[in-house]
PDB file of C-alpha atoms in Angstrom:
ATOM      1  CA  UNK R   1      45.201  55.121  38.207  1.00 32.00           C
ATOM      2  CA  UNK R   2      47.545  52.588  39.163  1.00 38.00           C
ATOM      3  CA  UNK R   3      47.500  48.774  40.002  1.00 37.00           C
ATOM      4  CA  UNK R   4      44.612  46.961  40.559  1.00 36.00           C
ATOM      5  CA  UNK R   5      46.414  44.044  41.613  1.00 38.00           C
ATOM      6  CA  UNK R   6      48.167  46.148  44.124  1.00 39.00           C
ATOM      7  CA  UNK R   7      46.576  45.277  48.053  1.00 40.00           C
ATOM      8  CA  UNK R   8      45.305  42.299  46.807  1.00 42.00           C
ATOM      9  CA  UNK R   9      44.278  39.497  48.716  1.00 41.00           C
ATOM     10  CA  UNK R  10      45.701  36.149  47.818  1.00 43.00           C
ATOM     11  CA  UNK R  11      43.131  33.088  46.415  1.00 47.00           C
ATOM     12  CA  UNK R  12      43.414  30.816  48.979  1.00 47.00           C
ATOM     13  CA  UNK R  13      42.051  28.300  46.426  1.00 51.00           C
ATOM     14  CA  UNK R  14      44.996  29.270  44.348  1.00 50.00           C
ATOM     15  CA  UNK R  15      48.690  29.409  44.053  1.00 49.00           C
ATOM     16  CA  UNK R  16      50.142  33.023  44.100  1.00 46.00           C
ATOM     17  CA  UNK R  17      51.624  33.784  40.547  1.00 45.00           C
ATOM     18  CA  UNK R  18      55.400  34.702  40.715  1.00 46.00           C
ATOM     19  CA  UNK R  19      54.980  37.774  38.704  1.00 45.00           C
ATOM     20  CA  UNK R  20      52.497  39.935  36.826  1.00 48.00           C
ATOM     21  CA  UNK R  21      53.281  43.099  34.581  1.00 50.00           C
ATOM     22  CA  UNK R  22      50.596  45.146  36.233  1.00 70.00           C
ATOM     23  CA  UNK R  23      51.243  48.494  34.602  1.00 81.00           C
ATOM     24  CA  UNK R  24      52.812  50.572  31.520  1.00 84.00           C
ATOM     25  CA  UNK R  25      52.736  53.854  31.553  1.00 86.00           C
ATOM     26  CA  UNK R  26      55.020  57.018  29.636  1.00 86.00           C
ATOM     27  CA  UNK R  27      57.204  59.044  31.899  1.00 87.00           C
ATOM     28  CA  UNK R  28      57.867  62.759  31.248  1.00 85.00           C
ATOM     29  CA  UNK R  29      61.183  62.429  32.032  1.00 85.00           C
ATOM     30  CA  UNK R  30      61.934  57.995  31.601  1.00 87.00           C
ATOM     31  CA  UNK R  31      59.561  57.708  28.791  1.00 83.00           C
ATOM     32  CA  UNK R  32      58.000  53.948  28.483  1.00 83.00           C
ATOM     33  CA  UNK R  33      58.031  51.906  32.198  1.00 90.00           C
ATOM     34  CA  UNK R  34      56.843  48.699  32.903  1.00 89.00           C
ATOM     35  CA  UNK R  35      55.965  48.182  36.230  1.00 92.00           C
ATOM     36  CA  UNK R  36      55.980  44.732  37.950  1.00 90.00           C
ATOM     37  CA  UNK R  37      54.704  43.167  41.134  1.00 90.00           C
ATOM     38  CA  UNK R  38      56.418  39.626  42.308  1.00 87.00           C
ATOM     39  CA  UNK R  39      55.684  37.556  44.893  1.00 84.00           C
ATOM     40  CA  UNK R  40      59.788  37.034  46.452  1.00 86.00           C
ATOM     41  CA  UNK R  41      60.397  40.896  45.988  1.00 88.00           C
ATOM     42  CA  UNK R  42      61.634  42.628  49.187  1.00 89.00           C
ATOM     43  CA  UNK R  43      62.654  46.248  47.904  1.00 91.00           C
ATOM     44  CA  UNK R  44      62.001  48.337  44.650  1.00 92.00           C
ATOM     45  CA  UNK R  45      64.779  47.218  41.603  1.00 92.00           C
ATOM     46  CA  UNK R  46      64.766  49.032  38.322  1.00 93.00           C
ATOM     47  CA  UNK R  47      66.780  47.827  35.093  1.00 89.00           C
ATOM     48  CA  UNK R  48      67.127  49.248  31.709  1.00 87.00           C
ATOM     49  CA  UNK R  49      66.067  46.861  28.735  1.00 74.00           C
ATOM     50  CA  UNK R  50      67.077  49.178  25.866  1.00 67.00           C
ATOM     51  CA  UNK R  51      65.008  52.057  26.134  1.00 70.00           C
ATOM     52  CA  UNK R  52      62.142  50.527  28.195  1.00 81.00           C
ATOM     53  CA  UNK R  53      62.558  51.064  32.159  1.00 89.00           C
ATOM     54  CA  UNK R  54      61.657  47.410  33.911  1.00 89.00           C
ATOM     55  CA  UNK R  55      60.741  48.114  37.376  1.00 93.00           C
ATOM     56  CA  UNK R  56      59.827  45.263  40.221  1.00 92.00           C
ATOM     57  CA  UNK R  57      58.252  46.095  43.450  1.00 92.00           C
ATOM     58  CA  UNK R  58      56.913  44.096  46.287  1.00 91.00           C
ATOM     59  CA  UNK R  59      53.459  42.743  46.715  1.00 88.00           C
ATOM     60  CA  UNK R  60      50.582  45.257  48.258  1.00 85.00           C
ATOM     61  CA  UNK R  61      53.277  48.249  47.044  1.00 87.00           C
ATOM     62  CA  UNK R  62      50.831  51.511  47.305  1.00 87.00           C
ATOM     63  CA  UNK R  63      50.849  53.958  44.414  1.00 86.00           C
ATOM     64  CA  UNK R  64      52.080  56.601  46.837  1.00 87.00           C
ATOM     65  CA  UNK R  65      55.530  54.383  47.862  1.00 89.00           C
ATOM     66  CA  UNK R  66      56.163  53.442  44.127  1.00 89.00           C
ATOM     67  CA  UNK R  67      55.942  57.560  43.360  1.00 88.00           C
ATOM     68  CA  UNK R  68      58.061  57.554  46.287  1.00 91.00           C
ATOM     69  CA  UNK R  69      60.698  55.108  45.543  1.00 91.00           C
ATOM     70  CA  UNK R  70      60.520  56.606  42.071  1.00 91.00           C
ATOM     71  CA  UNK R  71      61.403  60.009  42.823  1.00 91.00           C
ATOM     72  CA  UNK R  72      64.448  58.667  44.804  1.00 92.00           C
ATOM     73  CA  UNK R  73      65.380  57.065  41.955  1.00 92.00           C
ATOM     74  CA  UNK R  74      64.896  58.826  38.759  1.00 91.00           C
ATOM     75  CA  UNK R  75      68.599  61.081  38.818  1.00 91.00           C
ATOM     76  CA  UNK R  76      70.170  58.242  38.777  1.00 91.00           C
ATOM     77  CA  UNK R  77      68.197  56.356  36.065  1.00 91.00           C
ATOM     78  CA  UNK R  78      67.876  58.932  33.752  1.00 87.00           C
ATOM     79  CA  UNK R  79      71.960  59.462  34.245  1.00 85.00           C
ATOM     80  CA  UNK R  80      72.163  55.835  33.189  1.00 85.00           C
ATOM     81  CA  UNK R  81      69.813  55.379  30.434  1.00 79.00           C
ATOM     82  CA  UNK R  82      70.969  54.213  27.312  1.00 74.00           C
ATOM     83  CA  UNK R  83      72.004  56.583  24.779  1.00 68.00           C
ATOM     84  CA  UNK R  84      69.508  56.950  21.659  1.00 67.00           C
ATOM     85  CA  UNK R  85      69.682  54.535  19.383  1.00 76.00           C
ATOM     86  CA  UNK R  86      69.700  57.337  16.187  1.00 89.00           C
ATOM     87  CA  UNK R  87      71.660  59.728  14.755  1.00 90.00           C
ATOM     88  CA  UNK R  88      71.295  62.364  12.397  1.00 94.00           C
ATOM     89  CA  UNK R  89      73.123  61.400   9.335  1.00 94.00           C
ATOM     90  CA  UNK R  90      74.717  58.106  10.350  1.00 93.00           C
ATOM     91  CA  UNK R  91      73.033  55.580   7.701  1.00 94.00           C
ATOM     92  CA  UNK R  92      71.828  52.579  10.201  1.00 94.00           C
ATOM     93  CA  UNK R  93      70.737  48.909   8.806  1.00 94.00           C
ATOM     94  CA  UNK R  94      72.334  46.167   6.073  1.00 96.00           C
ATOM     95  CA  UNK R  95      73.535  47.068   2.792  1.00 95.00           C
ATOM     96  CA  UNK R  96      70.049  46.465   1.221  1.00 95.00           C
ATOM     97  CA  UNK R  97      67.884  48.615   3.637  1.00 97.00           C
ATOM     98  CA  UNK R  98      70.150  51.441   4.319  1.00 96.00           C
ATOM     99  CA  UNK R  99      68.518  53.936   6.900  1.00 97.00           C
ATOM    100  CA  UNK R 100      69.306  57.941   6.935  1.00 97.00           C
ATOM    101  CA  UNK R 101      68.308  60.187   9.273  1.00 97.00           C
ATOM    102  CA  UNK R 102      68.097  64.036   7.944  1.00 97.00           C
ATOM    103  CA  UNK R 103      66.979  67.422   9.094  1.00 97.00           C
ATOM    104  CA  UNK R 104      64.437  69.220   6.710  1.00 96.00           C
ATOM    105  CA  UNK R 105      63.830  72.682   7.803  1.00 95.00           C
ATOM    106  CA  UNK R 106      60.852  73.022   6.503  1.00 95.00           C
ATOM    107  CA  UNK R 107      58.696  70.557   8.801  1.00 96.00           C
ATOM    108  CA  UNK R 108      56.322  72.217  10.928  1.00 95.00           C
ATOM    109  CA  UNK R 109      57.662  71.527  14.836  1.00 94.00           C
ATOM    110  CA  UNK R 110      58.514  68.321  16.336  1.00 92.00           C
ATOM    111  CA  UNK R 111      57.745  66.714  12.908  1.00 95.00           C
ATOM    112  CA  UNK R 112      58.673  64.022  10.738  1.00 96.00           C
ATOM    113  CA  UNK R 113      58.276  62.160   7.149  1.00 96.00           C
ATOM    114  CA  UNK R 114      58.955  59.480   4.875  1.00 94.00           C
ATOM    115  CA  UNK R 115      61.248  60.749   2.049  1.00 93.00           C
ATOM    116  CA  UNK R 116      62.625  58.807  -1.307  1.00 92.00           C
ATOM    117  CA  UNK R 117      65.615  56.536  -0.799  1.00 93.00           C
ATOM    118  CA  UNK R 118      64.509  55.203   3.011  1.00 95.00           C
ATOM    119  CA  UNK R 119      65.403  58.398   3.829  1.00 96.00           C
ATOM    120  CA  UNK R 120      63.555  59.950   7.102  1.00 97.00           C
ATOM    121  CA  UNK R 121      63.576  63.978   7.562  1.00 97.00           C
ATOM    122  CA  UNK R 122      62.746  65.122  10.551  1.00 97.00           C
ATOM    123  CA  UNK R 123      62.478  68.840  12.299  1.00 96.00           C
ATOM    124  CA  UNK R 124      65.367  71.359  13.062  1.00 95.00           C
ATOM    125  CA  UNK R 125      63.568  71.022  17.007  1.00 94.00           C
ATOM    126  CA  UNK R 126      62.945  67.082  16.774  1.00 94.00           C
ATOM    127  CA  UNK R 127      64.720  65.477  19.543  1.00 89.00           C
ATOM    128  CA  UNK R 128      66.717  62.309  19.191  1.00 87.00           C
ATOM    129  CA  UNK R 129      66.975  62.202  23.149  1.00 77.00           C
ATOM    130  CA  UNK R 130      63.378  62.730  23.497  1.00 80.00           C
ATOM    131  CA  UNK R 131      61.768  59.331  24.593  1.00 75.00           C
ATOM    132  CA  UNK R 132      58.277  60.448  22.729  1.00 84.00           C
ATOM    133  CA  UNK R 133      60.602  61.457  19.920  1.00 88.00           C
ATOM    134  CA  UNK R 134      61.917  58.282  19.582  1.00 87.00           C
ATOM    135  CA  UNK R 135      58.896  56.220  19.844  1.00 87.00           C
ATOM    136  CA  UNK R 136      57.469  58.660  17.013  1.00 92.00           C
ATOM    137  CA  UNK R 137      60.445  57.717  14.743  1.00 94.00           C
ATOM    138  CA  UNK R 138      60.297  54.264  15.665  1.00 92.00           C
ATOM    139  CA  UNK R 139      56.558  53.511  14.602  1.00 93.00           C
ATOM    140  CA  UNK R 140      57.929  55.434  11.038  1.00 95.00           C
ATOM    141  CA  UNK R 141      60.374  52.973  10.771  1.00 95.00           C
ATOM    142  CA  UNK R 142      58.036  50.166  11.213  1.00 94.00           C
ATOM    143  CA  UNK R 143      56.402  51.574   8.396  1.00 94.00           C
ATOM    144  CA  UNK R 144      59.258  51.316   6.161  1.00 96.00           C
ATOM    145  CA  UNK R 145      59.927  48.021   7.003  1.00 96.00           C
ATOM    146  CA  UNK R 146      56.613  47.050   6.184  1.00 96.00           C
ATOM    147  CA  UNK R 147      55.963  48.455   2.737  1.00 96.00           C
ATOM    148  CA  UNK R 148      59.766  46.717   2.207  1.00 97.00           C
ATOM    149  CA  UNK R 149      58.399  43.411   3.222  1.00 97.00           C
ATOM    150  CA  UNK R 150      57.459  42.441  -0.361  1.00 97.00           C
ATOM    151  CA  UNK R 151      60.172  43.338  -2.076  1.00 97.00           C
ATOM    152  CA  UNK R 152      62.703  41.913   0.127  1.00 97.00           C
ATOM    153  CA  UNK R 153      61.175  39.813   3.098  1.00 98.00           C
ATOM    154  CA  UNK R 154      58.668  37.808   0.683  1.00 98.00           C
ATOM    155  CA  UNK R 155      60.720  36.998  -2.119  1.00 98.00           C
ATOM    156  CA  UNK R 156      63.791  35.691  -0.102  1.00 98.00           C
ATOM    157  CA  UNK R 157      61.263  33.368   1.621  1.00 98.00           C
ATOM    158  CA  UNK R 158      59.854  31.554  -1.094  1.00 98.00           C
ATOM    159  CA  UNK R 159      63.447  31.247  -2.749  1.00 98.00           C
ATOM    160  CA  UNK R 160      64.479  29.641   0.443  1.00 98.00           C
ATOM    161  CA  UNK R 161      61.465  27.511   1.146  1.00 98.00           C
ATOM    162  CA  UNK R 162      61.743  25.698  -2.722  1.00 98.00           C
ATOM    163  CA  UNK R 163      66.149  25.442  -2.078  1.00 97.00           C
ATOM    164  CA  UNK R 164      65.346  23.107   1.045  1.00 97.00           C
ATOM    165  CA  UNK R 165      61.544  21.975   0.193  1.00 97.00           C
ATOM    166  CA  UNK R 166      59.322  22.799   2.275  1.00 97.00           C
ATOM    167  CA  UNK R 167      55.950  24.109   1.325  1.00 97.00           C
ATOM    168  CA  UNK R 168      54.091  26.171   4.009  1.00 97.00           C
ATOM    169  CA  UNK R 169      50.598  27.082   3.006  1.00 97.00           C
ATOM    170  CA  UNK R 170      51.143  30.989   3.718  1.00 97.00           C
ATOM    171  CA  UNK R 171      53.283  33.196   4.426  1.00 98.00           C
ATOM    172  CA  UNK R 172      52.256  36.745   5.666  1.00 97.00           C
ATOM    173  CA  UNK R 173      53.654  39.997   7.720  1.00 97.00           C
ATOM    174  CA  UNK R 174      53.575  41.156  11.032  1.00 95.00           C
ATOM    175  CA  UNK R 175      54.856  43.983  12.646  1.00 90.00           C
ATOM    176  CA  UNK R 176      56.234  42.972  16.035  1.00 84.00           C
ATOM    177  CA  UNK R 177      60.376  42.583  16.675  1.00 83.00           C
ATOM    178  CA  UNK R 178      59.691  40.695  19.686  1.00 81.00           C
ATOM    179  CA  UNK R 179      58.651  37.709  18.010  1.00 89.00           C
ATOM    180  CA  UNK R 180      60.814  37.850  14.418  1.00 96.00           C
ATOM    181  CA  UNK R 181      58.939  34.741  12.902  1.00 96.00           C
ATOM    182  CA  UNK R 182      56.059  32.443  13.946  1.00 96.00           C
ATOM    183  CA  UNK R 183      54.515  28.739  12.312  1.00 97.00           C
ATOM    184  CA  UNK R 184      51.650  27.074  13.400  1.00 96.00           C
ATOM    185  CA  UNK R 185      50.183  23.972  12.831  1.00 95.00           C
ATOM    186  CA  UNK R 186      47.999  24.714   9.944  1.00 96.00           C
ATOM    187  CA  UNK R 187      51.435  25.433   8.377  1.00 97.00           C
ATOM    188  CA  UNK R 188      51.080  29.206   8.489  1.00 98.00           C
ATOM    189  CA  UNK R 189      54.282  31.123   8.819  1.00 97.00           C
ATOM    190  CA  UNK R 190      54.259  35.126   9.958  1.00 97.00           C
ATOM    191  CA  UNK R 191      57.759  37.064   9.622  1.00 98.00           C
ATOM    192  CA  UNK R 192      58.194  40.436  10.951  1.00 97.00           C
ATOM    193  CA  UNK R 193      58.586  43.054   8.660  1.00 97.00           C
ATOM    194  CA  UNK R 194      61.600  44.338  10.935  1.00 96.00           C
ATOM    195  CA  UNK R 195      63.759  41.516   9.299  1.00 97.00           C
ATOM    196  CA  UNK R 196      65.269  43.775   6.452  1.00 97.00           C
ATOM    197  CA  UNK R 197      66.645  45.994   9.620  1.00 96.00           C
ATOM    198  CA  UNK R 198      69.358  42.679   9.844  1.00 96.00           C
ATOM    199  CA  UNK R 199      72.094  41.650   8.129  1.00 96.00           C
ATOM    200  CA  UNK R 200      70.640  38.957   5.427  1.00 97.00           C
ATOM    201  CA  UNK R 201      72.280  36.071   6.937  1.00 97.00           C
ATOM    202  CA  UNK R 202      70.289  36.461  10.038  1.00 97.00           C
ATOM    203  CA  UNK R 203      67.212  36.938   8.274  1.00 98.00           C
ATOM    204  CA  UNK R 204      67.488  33.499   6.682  1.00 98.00           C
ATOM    205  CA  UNK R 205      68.404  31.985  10.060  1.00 98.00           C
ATOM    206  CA  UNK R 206      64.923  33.236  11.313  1.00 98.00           C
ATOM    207  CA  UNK R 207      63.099  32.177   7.824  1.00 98.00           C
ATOM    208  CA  UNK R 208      64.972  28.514   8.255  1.00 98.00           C
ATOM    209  CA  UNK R 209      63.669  28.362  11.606  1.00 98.00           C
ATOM    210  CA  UNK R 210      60.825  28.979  11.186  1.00 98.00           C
ATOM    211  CA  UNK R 211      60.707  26.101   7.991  1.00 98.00           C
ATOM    212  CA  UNK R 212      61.829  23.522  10.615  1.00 98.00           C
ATOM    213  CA  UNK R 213      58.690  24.456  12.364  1.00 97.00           C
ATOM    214  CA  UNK R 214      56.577  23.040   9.474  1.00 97.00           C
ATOM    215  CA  UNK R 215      58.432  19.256  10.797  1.00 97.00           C
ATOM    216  CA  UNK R 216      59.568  19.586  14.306  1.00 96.00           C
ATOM    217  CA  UNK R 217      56.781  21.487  16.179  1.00 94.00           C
ATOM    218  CA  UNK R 218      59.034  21.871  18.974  1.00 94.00           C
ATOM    219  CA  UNK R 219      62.738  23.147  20.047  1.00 94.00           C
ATOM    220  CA  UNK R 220      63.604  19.339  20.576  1.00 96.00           C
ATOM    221  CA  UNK R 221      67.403  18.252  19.305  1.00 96.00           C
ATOM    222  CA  UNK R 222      65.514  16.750  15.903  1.00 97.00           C
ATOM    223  CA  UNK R 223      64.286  20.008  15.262  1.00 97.00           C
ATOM    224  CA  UNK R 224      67.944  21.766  15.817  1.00 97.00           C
ATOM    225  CA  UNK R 225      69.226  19.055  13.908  1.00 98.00           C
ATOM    226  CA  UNK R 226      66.874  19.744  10.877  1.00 98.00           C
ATOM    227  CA  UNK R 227      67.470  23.236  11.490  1.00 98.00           C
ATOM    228  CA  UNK R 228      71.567  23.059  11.357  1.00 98.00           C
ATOM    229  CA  UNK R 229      70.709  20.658   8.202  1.00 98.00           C
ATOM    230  CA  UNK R 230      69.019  23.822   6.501  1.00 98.00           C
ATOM    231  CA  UNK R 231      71.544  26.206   7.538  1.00 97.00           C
ATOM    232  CA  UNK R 232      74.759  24.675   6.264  1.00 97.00           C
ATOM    233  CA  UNK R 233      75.796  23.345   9.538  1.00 97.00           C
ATOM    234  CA  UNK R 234      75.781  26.900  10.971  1.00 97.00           C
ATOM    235  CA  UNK R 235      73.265  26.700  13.673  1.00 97.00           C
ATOM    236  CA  UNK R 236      75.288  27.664  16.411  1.00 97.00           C
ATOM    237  CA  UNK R 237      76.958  29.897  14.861  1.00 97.00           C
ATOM    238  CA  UNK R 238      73.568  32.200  13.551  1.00 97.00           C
ATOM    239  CA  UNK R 239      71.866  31.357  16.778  1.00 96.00           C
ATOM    240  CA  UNK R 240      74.528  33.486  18.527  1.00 95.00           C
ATOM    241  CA  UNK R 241      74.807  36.092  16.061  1.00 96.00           C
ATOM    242  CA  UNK R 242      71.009  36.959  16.249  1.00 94.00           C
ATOM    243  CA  UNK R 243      70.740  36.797  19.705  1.00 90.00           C
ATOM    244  CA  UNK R 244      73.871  39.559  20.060  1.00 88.00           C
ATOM    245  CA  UNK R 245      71.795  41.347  17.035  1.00 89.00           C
ATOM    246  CA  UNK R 246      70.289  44.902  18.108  1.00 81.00           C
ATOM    247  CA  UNK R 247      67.668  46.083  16.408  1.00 86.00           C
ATOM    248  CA  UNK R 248      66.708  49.723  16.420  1.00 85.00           C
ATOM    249  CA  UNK R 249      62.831  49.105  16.520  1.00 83.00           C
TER     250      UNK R 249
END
């Protein structure tokens, strides 16, 4: 089930790699856990980023210690895990893509739908605190951000890209909110639909950076300069901003 790189034997003809993500799997209770093995670890560490559980262990760990070490761990991790990131009723997102969360009786159980108004109803028994739950709800949303893409996303990009004249030779959708924007170097630019979930400011900032990709291939200082050039001198500024920026997705 678990591991394969667990027991391993080191490439002598090779140099160990510090760290591989060896495993993700959905816990009953923890919901999504990645699990993964580096070379320096001594003892078992495990670290909430946002809803996912990140959890290192050392080299040649056995399934059996890992359930182990698990089991001593989970009260305490599921006592600490961060609350859910929606509410029932609290409108989430910027003025333009405003979010609403509402219970519609009439759903057969643990169910959910797409209603007018970027409304979302969901079932009298759907749980918020449910990890499955919210990785249900969470795909929906990705689906509302991407049939908004066109109407907001697209639009604001080719306004931008004629204001400081650039010209890239596409630009398309993706659905990831790891990566917000990407440019290669035919000059095609991909922007995550998840960009109408921030406040517009920020989605320019990730648009604009990804236009100084179509000059500066790079992160150099010429490439920050262009970039601070395109946003009004307020690099630093929107840099910060975004990377404080919490998305719900």
């Amino acid at each position: 089930m678990l591991f394969g790189l667990f027991g391993q034997k080191k490439d002598a003809g090779r140099p160990a790699p510090r760290y591989v993500v060896s495993h993700k799997y959905d816990d009953p209770q923890l919901g999504p856990v990645a699990v993964t093995v580096r070379a320096n670890a001594r003892r078992f560490t495990a670290r909430w980023h946002g809803r996912t559980l990140s959890v290192t262990v050392p080299p040649r760990t056995t399934p059996d210690r890992l359930a182990e070490a698990m089991a001593t761990m989970i009260p305490r991790l599921v006592q600490n895990r961060p609350s859910t990131r929606f509410e029932v009723g609290v409108p989430f997102g910027p003025p333009d893509f405003r979010v609403t969360i509402e219970r519609e009786p009439r759903l057969g159980p643990r169910s959910m739908a797409l209603g007018r108004d970027r409304r979302i109803f969901i079932s009298k028994d759907f749980d918020l605190d449910d990890p499955q739950c919210e990785k249900a709800l969470t795909r929906l949303l990705r689906t509302m951000c991407a049939r908004a893409f066109d109407d907001i996303i697209l639009p604001r990009a080719v306004e931008l890209a004629a204001r400081v004249g650039v010209s890239p030779r596409s630009i398309s959708r993706s659905l990831g909110s790891t990566r917000l924007g990407t440019c290669n170097t035919r000059g095609e630019i991909r922007l995550s639909c998840v960009l109408v979930l921030l406040p517009s400011e920020l989605r320019d900032y990730v648009i604009l950076h990804e236009f100084a990709h179509l000059t500066e291939m790079n992160h150099s200082p010429r490439f920050y300069a262009l970039l601070d050039r395109y946003c009004g001198g307020r690099n630093a500024i929107l840099r910060r901003a975004l990377k404080n920026a919490v998305l719900p997705v």
